[in-house]
Coordinates of C-alpha atoms in Angstrom, one line a residue:
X1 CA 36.4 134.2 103.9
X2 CA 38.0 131.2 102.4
X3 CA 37.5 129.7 99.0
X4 CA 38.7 125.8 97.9
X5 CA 42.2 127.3 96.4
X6 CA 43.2 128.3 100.4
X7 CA 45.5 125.6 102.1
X8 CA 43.3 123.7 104.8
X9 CA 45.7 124.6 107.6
X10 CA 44.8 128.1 106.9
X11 CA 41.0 127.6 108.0
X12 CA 41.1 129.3 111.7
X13 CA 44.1 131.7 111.3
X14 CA 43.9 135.5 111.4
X15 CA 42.7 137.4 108.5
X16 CA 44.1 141.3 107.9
X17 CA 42.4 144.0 106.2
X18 CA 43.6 147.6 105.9
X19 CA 41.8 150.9 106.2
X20 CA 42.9 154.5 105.4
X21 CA 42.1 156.7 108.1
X22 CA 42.3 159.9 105.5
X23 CA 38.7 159.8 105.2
X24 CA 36.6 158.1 108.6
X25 CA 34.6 156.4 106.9
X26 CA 33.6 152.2 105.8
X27 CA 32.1 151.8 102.1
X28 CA 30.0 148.8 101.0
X29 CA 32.4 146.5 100.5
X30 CA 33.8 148.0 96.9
X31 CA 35.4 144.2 95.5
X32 CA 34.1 140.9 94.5
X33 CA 34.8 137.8 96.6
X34 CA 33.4 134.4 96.2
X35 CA 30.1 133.0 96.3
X36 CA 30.6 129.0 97.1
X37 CA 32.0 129.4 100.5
X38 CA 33.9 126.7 102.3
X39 CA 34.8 128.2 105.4
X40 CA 34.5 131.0 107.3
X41 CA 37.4 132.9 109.3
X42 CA 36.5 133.4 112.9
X43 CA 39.5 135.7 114.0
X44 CA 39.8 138.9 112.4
X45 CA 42.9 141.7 112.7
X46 CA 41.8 144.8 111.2
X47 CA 44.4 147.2 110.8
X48 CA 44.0 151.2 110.6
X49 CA 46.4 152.6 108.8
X50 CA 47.0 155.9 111.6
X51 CA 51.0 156.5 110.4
X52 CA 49.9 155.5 106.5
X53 CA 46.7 157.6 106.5
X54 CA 49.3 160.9 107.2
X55 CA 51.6 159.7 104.0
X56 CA 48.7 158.6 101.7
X57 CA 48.7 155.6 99.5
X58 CA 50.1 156.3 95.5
X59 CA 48.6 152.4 94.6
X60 CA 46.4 153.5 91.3
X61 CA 47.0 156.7 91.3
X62 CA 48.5 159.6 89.0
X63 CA 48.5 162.6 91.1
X64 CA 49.6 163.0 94.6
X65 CA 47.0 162.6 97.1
X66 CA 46.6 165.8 99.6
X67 CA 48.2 165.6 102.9
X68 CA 46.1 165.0 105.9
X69 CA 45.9 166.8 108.7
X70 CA 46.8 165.0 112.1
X71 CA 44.3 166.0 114.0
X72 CA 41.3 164.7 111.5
X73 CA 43.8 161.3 110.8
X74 CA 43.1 160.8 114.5
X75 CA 39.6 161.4 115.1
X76 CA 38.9 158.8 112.0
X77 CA 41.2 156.1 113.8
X78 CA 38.8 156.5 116.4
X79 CA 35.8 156.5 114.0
X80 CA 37.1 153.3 111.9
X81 CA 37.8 151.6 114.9
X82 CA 34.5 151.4 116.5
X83 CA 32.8 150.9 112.5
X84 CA 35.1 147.8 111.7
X85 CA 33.9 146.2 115.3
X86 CA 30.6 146.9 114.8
X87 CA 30.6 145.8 111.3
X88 CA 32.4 142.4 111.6
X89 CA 30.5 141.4 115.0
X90 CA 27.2 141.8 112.8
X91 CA 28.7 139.8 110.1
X92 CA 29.5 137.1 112.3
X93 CA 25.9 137.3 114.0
X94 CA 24.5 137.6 109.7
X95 CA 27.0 134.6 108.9
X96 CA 25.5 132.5 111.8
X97 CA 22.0 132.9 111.0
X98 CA 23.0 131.6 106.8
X99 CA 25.6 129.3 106.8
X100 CA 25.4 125.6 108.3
X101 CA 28.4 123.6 109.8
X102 CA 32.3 125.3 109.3
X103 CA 31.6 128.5 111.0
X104 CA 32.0 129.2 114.7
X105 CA 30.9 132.5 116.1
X106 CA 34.4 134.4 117.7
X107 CA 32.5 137.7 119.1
X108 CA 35.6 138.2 121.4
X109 CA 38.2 137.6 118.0
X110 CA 37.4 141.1 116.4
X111 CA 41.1 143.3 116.8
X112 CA 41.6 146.4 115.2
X113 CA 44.7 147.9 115.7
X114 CA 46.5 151.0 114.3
X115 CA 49.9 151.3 113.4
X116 CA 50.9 154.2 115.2
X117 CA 51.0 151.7 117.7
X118 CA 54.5 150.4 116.1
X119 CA 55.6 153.7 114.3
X120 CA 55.2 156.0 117.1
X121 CA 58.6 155.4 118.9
X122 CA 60.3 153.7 115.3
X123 CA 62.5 155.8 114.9
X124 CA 64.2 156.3 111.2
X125 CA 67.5 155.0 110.9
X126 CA 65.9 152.1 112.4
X127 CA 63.5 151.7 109.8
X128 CA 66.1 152.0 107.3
X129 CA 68.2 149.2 109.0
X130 CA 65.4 146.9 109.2
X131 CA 63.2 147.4 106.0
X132 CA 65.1 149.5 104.0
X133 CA 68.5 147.8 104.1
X134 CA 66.0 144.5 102.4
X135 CA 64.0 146.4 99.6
X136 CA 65.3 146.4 96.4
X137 CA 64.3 149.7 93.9
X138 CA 64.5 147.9 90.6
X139 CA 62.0 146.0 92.4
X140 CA 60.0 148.5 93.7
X141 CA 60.4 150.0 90.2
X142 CA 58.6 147.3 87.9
X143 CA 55.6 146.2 90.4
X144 CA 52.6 147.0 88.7
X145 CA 48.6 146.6 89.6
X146 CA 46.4 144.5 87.8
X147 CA 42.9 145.8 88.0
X148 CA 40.5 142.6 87.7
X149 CA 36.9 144.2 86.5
X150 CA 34.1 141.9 86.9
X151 CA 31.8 140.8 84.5
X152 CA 27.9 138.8 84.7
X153 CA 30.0 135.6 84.2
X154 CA 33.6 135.8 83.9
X155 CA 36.6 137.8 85.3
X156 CA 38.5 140.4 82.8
X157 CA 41.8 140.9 83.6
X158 CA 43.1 144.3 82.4
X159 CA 46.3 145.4 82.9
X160 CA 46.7 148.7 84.3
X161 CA 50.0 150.7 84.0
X162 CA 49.9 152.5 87.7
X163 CA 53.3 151.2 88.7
X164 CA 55.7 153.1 90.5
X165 CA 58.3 153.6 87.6
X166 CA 54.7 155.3 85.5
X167 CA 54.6 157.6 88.4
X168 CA 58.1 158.5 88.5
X169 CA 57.9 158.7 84.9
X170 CA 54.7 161.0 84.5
X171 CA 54.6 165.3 84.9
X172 CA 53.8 165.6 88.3
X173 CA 56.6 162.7 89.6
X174 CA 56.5 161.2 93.2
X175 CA 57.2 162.2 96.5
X176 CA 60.1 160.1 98.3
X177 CA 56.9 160.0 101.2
X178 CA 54.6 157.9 99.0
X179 CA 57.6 156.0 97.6
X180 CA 57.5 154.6 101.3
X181 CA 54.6 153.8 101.6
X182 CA 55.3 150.5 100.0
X183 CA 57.7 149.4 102.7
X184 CA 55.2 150.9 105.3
X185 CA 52.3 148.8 104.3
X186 CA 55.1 145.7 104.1
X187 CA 56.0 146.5 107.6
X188 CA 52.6 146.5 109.0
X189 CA 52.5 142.9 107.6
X190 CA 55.6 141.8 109.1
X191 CA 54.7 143.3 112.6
X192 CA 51.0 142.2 112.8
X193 CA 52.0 138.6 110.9
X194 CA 55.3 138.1 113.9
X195 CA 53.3 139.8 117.2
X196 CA 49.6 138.7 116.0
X197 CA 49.7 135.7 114.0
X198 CA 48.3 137.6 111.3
X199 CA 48.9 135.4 107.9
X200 CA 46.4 136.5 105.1
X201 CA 46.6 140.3 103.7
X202 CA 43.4 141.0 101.9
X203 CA 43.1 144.0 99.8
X204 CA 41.8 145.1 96.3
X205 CA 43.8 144.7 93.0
X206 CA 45.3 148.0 93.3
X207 CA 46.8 146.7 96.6
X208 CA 48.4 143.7 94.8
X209 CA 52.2 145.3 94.6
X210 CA 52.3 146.7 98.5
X211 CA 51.2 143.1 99.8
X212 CA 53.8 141.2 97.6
X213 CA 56.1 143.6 99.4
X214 CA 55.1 142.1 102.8
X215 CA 54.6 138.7 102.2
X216 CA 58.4 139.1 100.9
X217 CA 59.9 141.1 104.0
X218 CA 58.0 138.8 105.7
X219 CA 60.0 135.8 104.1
X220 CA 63.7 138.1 104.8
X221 CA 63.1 138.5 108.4
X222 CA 61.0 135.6 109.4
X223 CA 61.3 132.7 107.0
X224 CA 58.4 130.3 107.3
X225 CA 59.3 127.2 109.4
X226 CA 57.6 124.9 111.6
X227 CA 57.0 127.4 114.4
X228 CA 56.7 130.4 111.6
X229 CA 53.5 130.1 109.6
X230 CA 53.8 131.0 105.6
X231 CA 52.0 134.5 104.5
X232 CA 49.6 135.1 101.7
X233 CA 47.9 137.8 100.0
X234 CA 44.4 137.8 98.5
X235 CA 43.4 140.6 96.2
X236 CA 40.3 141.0 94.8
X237 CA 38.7 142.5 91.6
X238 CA 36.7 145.5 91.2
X239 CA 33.0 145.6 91.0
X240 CA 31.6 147.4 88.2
X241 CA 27.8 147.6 86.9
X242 CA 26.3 145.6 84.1
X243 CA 27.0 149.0 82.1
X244 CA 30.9 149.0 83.1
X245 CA 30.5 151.8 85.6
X246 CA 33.1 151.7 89.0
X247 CA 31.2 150.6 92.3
X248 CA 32.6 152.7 94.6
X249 CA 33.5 156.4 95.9
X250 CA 35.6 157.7 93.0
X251 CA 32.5 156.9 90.9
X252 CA 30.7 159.3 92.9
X253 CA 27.8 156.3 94.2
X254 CA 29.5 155.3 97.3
X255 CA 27.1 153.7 100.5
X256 CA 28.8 154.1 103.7
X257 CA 28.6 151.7 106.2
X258 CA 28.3 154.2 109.2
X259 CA 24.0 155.1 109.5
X260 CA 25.1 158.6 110.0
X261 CA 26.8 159.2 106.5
X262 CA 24.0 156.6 104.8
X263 CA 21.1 156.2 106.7
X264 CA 19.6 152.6 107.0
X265 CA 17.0 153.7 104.7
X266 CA 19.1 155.1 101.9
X267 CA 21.4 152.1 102.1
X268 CA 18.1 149.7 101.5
X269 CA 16.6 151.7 99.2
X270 CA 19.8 151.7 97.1
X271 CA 19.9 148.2 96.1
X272 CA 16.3 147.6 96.1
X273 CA 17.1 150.0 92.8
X274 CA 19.9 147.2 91.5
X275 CA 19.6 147.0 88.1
X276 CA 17.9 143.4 87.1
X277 CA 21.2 143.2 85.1
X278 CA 23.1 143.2 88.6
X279 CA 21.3 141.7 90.7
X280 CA 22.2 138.4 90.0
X281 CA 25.7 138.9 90.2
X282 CA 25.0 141.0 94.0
X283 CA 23.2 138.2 95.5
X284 CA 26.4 136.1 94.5
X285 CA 29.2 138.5 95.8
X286 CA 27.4 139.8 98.9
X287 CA 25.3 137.1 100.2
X288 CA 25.6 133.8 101.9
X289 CA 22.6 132.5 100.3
X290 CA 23.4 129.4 98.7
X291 CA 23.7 129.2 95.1
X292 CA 20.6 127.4 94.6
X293 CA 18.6 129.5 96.8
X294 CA 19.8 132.8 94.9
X295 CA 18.7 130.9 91.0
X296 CA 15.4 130.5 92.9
X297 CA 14.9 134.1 93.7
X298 CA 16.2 135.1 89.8
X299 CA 14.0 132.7 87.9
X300 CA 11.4 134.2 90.5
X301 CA 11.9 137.6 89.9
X302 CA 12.2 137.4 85.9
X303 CA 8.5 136.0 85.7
X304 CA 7.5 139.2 87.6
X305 CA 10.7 142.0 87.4
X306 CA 7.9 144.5 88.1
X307 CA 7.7 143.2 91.7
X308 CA 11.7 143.4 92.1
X309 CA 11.7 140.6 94.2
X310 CA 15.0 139.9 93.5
X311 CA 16.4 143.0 94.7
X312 CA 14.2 142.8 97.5
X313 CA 16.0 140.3 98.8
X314 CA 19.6 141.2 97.9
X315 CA 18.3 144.7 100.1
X316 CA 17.4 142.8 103.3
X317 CA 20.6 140.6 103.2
X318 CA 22.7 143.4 103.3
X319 CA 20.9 145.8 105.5
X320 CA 21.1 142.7 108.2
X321 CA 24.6 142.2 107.3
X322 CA 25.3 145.7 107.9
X323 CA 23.2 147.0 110.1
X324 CA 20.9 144.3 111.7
X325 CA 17.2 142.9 111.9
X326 CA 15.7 145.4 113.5
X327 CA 17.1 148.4 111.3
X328 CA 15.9 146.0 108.4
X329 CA 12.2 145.5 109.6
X330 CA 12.1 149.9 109.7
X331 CA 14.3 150.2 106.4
X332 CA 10.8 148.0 105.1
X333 CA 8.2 149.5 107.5
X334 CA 10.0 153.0 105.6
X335 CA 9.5 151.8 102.3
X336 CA 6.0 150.5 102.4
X337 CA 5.0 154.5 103.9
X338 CA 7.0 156.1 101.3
X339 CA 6.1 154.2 98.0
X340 CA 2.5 153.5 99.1
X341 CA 2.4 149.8 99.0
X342 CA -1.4 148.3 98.5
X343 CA -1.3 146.9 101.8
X344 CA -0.4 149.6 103.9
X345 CA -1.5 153.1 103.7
X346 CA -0.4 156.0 106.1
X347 CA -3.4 156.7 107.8
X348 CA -3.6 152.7 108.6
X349 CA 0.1 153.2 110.7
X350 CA -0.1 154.3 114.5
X351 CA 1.6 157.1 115.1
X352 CA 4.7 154.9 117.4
X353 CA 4.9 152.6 114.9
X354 CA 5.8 155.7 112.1
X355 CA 8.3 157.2 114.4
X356 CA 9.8 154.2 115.2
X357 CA 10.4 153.3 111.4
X358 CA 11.9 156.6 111.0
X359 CA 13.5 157.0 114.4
X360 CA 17.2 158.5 113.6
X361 CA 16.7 158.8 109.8
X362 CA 16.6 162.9 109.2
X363 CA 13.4 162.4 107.4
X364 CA 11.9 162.5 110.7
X365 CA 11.3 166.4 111.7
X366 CA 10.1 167.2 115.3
X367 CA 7.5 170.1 115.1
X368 CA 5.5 171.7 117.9
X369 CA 1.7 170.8 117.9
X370 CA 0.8 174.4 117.3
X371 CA 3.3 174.8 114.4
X372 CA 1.9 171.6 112.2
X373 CA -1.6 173.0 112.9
X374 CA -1.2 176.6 112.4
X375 CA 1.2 177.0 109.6
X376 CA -0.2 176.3 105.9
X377 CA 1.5 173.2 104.4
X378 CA 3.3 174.8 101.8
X379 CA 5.6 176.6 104.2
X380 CA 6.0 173.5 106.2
X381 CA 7.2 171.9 103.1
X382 CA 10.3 174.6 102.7
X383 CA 10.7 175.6 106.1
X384 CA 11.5 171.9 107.0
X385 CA 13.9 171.3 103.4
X386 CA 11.6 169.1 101.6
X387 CA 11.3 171.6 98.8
X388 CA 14.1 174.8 97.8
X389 CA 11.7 177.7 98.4
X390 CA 7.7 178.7 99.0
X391 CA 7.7 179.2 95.6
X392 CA 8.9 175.4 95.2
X393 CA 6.1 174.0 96.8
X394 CA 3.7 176.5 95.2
X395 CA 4.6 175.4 92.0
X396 CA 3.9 171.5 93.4
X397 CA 0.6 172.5 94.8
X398 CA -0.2 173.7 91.4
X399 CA 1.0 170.9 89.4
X400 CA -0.8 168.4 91.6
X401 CA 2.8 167.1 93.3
X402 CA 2.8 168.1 97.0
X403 CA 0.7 165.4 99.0
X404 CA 0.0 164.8 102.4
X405 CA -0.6 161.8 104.4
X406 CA -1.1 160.4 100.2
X407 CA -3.2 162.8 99.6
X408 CA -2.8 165.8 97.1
X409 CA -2.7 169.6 98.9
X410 CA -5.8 170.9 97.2
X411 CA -4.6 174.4 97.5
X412 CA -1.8 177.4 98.2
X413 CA -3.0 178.3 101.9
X414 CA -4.1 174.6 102.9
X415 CA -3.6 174.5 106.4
X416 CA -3.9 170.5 108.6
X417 CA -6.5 169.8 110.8
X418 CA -6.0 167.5 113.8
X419 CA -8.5 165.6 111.3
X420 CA -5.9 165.6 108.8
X421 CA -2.6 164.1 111.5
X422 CA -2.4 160.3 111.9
X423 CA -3.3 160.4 115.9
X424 CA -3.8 164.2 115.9
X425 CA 0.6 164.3 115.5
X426 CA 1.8 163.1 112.7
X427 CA 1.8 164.6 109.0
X428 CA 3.6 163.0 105.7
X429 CA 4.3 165.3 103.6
X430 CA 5.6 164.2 99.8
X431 CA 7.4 166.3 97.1
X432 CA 6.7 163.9 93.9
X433 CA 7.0 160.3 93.8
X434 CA 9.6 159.2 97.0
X435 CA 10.8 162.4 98.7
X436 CA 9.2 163.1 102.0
X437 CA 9.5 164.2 105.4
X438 CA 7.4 163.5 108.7
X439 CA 6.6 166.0 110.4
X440 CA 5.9 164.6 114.5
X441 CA 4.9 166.7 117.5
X442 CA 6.1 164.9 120.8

């Protein structure tokens, strides 16, 4: 997406964004970007970095990363492939639905390519000749990240001493394989930019050093003319909490993108816990709600933070933008079950209606009808994970915490009735306030 600063010309051309293969898998989007949108892109070139995934990226880091193994660099090619598709067809369908006028809908403009496509048959002494003959070391040497950490209202700009020369410089050293990787990540610029059109690299701050790289092997071997169109590179900052806490995997509270590492619930039920110091902010970075729609829903939510209608809202968007309408409308048909909303209550669900909600989530257990009527609840309850051990759930029963269907199990050998199941199938059984399973004969 475009903001003012972006030269006009720029408005329909192609857009890249990298993605390491070493792991398979798509966070929430881990960086700021703006909130007073212009323009949106309708082509997008997502690249997957298949050959850079095996070397491993040094940006912002201090020890080497481990190698990875071929076979598993592969398989996540495959898996990043089909979750950058999926994810930027949705956004276009999300960004159709909220934004009025610039944007056009380009279902068919989603590439993703991966660069073992050029590095497979590149052979090395023609690498050298064509991108290492127009590197320079010293350069290499002194480029240093910026990380860009941002704040309720303002950007900090901190400088970060991750450069290559502090690598070479610390105990552990560098490998001449990630000392590449620079000119790797340069290349895949240069190729995508000359055979794809591709002029706009966007990455994170710690990216900032491997896209100058491009843009300027980009102005050696194809210098912008009429017929040439100029590169650029956009980085952008790193979220962090209100408390100044990383958003993001190394800070151990990443949310995939792909259902089967987060489920749809999880991922709403994470930023429906936003802190009220966040959300603000969120709605700004993540949304294309309009800026006076999103002070509408703060001033809102401040007269009753109780209700967290703010985060609410911030939850919906981005569980439409992710995933889509229909995941939304069970991520809130799952919340109103779990946390016992005054307006619904589980015995006031039909049993379809349940299963559909929780349909793919692994809260959603599939029992035998003789099994959910024969077996005492408290063995249900650790035979199906929601508690460690029989003596887990013992101790729940006795403390009043083991429900089902939101109601307490009055004692140790309570066994369901087909009294007790929503439409003789169906029990909820809860371990406290918000863990729970369903339990669902077929």
């Amino acid at each position: 997406m475009f903001r003012n600063p972006v030269d006009e010309r720029q408005r329909s051309k192609r857009n890249l964004r990298g993605r390491d293969p070493g792991r398979g898998k798509m966070e929430v989007v881990q960086h700021g970007g703006g909130d007073d949108l212009e323009s949106v892109i309708i082509v997008i070139k997502s690249q997957i970095g298949g050959a850079t995934g095996l070397v491993g990226d040094p940006s912002g880091r201090l020890t080497e990363r481990s190698p990875a193994d071929v076979r598993l660099v592969h398989d996540n090619v495959l898996a990043l492939s089909r979750g950058v598709t999926r994810f930027f067809r949705g956004a276009f369908e999300y960004a159709g639905n909220r934004l009025q006028g610039g944007f056009r809908p380009a279902r068919d403009e989603v590439h993703v390519k991966s660069n073992l496509e050029w590095y497979e048959n590149f052979g090395i002494l023609e690498f050298l000749q064509r991108v290492g003959v127009n590197a320079r070391v010293n350069t290499m040497l002194t480029r240093e990240r910026w990380d860009n950490y941002l704040s309720f209202d303002k950007i900090s700009v901190i400088h970060v001493s991750c450069s290559v020369r502090a690598r070479l410089e610390s105990h552990q050293g560098m490998s001449f394989t990630e000392f590449t990787y620079q000119l790797l990540q340069a290349y895949d610029f240069y190729y995508l930019h000359k055979h794809y059109g591709c002029t706009i690299q966007v990455g994170g701050s710690d990216q900032w050093g491997n896209i100058v790289a491009g843009v300027e092997l980009i102005s050696r071997l194809s210098p912008p003319s009429d017929t040439v169109p100029e590169p650029f590179g956009v980085t952008t900052p790193l979220l962090t909490t209100a408390s100044g806490e990383k958003f993001g995997k190394s800070a151990g509270n990443a949310i995939w993108l792909d259902p089967t590492l987060t489920s749809v619930f999880d991922f709403y039920q994470y930023f429906i816990k936003v802190e009220d110091a966040d959300v603000e902010k969120y709605l700004k970075l993540f949304t294309l709600l309009s800026l006076s729609e999103i002070r509408d829903i703060v001033e809102a939510h401040k007269l009753q933070p109780e209700k967290r209608s703010a985060q609410r809202r911030l939850a919906a968007e981005l569980t439409e933008l992710v995933h889509n309408r229909e995941s939304l409308a069970k991520a809130e048909t799952m919340s109103k079950i779990l946390f016992r909303e005054a307006s619904v209550h589980a015995q006031a669900i039909d049993a379809q209606t349940l299963i559909n909600a929780f349909e793919g989530d692994p809260r959603l257990v599939w029992c035998d009808q003789e099994e959910l009527q024969s077996t005492p609840v408290l063995k249900l309850a650790s035979r199906h994970g929601l508690v460690s051990s029989n003596s887990a759930a013992r101790q729940l029963i006795q403390s009043r915490g083991l429900y089902f269907n939101d109601q307490v199990v009055p004692e140790i050998q309570f066994t369901a009735t087909p009294e007790h199941l929503i439409e003789g199938r169906i029990l909820i059984l809860r371990a406290g306030k918000d863990k729970i399973i369903v339990l669902a004969s077929k």
